[in-house]
Coordinates of C-alpha atoms in Angstrom, one line a residue:
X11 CA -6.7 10.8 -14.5
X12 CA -8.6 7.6 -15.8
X13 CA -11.2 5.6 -13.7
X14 CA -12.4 1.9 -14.2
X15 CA -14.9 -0.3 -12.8
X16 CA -13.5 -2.6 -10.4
X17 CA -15.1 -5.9 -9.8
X18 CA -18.1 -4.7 -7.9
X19 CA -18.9 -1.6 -10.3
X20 CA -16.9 0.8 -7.2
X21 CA -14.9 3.4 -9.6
X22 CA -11.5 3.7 -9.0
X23 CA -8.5 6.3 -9.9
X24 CA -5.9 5.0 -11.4
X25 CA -2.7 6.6 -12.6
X26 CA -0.1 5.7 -15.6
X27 CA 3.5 7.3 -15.9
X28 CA 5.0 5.5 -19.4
X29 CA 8.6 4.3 -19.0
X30 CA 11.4 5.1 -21.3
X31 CA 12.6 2.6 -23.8
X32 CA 15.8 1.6 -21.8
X33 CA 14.2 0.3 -19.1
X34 CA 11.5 -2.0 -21.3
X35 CA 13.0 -5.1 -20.0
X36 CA 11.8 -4.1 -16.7
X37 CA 8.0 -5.2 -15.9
X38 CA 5.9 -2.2 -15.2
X39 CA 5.8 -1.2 -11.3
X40 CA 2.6 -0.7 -9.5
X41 CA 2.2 1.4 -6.2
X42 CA -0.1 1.2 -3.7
X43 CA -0.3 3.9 -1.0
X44 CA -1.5 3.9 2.5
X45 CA -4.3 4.2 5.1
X46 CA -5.6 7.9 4.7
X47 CA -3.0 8.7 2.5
X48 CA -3.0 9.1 -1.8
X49 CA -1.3 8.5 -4.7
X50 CA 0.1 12.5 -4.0
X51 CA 0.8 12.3 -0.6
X52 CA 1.9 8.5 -0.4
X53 CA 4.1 8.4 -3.8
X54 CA 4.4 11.9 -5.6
X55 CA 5.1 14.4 -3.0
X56 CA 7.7 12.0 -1.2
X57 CA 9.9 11.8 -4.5
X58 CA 9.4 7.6 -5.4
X59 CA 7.5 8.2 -8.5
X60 CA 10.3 10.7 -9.6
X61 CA 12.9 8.5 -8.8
X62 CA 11.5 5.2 -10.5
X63 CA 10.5 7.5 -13.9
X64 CA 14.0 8.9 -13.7
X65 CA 15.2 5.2 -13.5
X66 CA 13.0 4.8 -16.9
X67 CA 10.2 2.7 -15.0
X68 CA 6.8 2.6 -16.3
X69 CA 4.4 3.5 -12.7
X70 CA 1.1 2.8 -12.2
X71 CA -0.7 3.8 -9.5
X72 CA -3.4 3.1 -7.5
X73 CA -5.9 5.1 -5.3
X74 CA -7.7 2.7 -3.1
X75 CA -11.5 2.8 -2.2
X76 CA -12.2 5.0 0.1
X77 CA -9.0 7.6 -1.0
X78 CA -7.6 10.1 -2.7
X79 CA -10.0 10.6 -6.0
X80 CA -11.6 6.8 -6.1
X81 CA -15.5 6.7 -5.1
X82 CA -15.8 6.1 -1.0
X83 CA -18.8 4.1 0.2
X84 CA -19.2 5.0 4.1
X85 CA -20.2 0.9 4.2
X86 CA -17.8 -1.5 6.2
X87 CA -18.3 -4.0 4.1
X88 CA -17.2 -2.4 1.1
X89 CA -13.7 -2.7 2.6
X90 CA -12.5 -6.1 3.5
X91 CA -8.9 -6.5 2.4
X92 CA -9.9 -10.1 -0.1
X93 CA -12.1 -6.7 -1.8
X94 CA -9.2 -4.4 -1.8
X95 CA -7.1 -6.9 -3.3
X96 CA -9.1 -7.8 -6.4
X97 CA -9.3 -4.0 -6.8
X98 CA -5.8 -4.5 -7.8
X99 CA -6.3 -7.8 -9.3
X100 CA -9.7 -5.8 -11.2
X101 CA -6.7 -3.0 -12.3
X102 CA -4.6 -5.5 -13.6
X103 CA -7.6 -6.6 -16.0
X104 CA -8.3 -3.6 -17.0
X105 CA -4.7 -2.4 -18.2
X106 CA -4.2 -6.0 -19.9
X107 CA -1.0 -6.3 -17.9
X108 CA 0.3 -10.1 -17.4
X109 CA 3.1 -9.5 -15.6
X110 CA 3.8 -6.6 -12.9
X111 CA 6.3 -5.5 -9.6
X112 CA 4.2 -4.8 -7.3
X113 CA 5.1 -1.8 -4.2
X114 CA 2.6 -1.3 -1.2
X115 CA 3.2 0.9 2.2
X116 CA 1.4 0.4 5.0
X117 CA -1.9 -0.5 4.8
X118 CA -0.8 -0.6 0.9
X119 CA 2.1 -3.1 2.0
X120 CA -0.8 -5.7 3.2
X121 CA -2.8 -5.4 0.6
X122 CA 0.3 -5.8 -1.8
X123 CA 0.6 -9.4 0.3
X124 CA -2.7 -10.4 -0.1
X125 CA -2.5 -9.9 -3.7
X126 CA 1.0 -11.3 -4.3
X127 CA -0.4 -14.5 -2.5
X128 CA -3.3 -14.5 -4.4
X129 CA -2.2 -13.4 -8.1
X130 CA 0.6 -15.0 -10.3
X131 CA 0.9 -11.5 -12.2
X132 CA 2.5 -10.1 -9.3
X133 CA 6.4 -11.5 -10.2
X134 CA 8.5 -9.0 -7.6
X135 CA 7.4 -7.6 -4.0
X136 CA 8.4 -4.6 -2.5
X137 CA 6.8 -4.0 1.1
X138 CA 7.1 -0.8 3.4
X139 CA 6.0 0.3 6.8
X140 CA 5.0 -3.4 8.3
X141 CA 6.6 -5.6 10.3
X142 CA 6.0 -8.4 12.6
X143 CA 2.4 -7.4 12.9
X144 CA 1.9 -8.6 9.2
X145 CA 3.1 -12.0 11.4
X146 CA 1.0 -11.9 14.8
X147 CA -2.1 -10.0 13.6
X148 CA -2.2 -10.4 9.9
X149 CA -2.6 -6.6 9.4
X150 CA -1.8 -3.4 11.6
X151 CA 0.4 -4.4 14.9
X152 CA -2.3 -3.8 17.2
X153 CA 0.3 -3.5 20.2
X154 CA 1.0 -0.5 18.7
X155 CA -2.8 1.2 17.4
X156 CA -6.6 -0.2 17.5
X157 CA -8.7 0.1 14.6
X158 CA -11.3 1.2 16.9
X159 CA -9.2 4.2 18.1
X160 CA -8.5 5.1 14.6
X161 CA -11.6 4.9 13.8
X162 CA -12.4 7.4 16.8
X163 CA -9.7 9.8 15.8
X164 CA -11.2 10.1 12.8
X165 CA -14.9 10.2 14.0
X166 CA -14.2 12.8 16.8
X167 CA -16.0 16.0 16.6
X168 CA -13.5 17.5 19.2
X169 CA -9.7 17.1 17.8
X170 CA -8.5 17.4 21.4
X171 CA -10.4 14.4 22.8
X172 CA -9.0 11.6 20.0
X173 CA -7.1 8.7 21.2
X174 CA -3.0 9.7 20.9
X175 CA -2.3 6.5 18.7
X176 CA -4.8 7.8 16.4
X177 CA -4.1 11.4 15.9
X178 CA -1.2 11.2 13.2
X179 CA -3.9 9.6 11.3
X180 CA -6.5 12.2 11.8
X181 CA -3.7 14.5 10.7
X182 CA -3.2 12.7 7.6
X183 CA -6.7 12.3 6.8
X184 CA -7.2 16.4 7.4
X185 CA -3.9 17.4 5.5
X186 CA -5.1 15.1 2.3
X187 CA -9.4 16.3 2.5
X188 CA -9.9 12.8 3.1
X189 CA -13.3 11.7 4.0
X190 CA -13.3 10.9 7.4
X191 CA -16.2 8.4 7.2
X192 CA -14.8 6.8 4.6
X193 CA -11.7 6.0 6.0
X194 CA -13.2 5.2 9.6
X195 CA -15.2 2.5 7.5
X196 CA -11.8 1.1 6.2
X197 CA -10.5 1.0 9.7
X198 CA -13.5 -1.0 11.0
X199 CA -13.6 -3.3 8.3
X200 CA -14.2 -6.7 9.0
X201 CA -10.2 -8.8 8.9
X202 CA -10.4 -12.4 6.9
X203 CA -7.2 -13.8 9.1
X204 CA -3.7 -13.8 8.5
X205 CA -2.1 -13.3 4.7
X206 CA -0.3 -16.7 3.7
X207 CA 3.0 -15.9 3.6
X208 CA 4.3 -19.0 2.7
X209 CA 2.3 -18.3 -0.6
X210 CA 4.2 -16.0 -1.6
X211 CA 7.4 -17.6 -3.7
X212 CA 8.1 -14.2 -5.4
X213 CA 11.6 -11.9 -4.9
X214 CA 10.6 -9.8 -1.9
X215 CA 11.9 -6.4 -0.3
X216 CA 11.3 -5.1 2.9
X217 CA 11.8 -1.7 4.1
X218 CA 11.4 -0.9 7.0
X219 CA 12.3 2.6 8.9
X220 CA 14.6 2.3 11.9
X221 CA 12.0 4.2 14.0
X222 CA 8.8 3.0 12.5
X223 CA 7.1 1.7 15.9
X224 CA 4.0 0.4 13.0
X225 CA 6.8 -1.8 11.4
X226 CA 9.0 -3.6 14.6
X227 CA 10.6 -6.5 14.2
X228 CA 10.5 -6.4 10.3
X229 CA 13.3 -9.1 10.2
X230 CA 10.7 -11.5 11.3
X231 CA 8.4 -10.5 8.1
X232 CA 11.2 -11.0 5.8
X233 CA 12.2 -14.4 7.2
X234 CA 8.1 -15.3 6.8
X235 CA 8.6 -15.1 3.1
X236 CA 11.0 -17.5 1.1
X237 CA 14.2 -15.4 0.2
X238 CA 13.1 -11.7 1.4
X239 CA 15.7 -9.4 1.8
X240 CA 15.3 -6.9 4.5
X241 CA 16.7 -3.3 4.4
X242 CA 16.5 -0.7 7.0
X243 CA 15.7 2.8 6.2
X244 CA 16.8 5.9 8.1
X245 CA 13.2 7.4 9.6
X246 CA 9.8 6.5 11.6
X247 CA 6.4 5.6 9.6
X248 CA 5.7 9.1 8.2
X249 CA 9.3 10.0 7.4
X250 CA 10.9 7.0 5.9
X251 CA 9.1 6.5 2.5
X252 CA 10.3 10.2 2.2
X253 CA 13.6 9.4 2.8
X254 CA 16.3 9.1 -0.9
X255 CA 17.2 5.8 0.7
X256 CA 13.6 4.3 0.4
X257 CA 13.6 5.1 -3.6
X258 CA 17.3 4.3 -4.0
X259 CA 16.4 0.8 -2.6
X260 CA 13.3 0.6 -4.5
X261 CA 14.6 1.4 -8.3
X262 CA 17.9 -1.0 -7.3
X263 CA 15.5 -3.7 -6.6
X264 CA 12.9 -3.2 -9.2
X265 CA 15.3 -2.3 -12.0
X266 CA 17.5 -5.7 -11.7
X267 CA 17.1 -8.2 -14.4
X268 CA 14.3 -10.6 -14.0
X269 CA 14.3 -14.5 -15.2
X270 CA 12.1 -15.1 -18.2

């Protein structure tokens, strides 16, 4: 699996799926995965990369500092979300790619934002696993979870004393060998503000599970963009990127003809 140097010399794991020639007129589609997850556990093992290289789509994707087989500083600083967007940006540079669609979850989902709002390559949004705390809070709803308990769920030397809104993501981080510090450093990472929406004058998906508590109020995200459309998806935050309707509504939307 290649590596390049993203802006600030970090190396970063990238991966690249070709497409078949009858889906050419598509732009290539680039995943990015979530907090503590991978490019296997967010994207591979849940069936979306199957289903979008069955649908003929060239995939790239991404594992972000601090994950899956990218280098992971244990430095804060290393992981404001303006740096994990020009990692994408960097990516972009480094393939030679002027146009892409562009597919985050999660913590993947905001950075996806960020870098639609920032980048003209990115010509088609898909967003999963946020909601209305992309709105209030610019990031993670924290009515819901605290960076600083993740961070403590992750930190903990005793499993039984870690906060309960952060123990699905000590469970992810310890089902993926993630490195704990790593990812604790993510979670404390300095925030820049909220990601301008408005910004962003792209074609826009947003899916959203039913019982995904991380992404509530979702219909409020999609009215924050110009002309999002807003699909519900049977499942909570772990289950419903797994779920055939989250790829069905992915290749419908990233397959349809684009304007030149």
């Amino acid at each position: 699996m290649p590596t390049f140097a993203s802006f600030d010399g970090l190396q970063l794991n990238y991966t690249v799926w070709e497409g078949d020639g009858a889906a050419q007129a598509a732009r290539p589609v680039l995943l990015q995965h979530g907090f503590a997850a991978d490019t296997n556990a967010n994207w591979i093992a849940t069936g979306v990369v199957a289903a979008l290289r069955k649908a003929g789509l060239t995939v790239i994707s991404l594992d972000a500092r601090g994950h899956g087989r990218s280098e992971k500083p244990h430095d804060e600083s290393r992981y404001t979300e303006t740096t994990m967007a020009r990692d994408v940006s960097a990516l972009l540079d480094e393939l030679a790619l002027d146009e892409v669609s562009m597919v985050g979850y999660s913590m993947g989902a905001i950075i996806a934002l960020a870098v639609t709002a920032a980048d003209k390559r990115i010509r088609r949004l898909a967003t999963g696993g946020v909601g209305s705390g992309i709105v209030d809070f610019g990031g993670v709803d924290l009515r819901v979870v605290k960076p600083a308990d993740i961070a403590s769920a992750l930190l903990a030397e005793d499993p039984t004393t870690v906060p309960p809104s952060g123990v699905p993501f000590r469970l992810l981080a310890d089902a993926v060998g993630g490195d704990r510090q790593a990812l604790a450093a993510v979670a404390l990472a300095s925030r820049e503000g909220v990601v301008d929406l408005s910004a962003i004058g792209v074609p826009t998906l947003v899916l959203a599970g039913d019982q995904d508590v991380l992404a509530a109020e979702p219909e409020r995200l999609a009215a924050a963009i110009a002309g999002a459309r807003l699909v519900r998806i049977p499942g909570d935050h772990m289950t419903a990127v797994m779920a055939p309707a989250f790829s069905e509504a992915l290749v419908s939307f990233l397959s349809a003809p684009h304007p030149r």
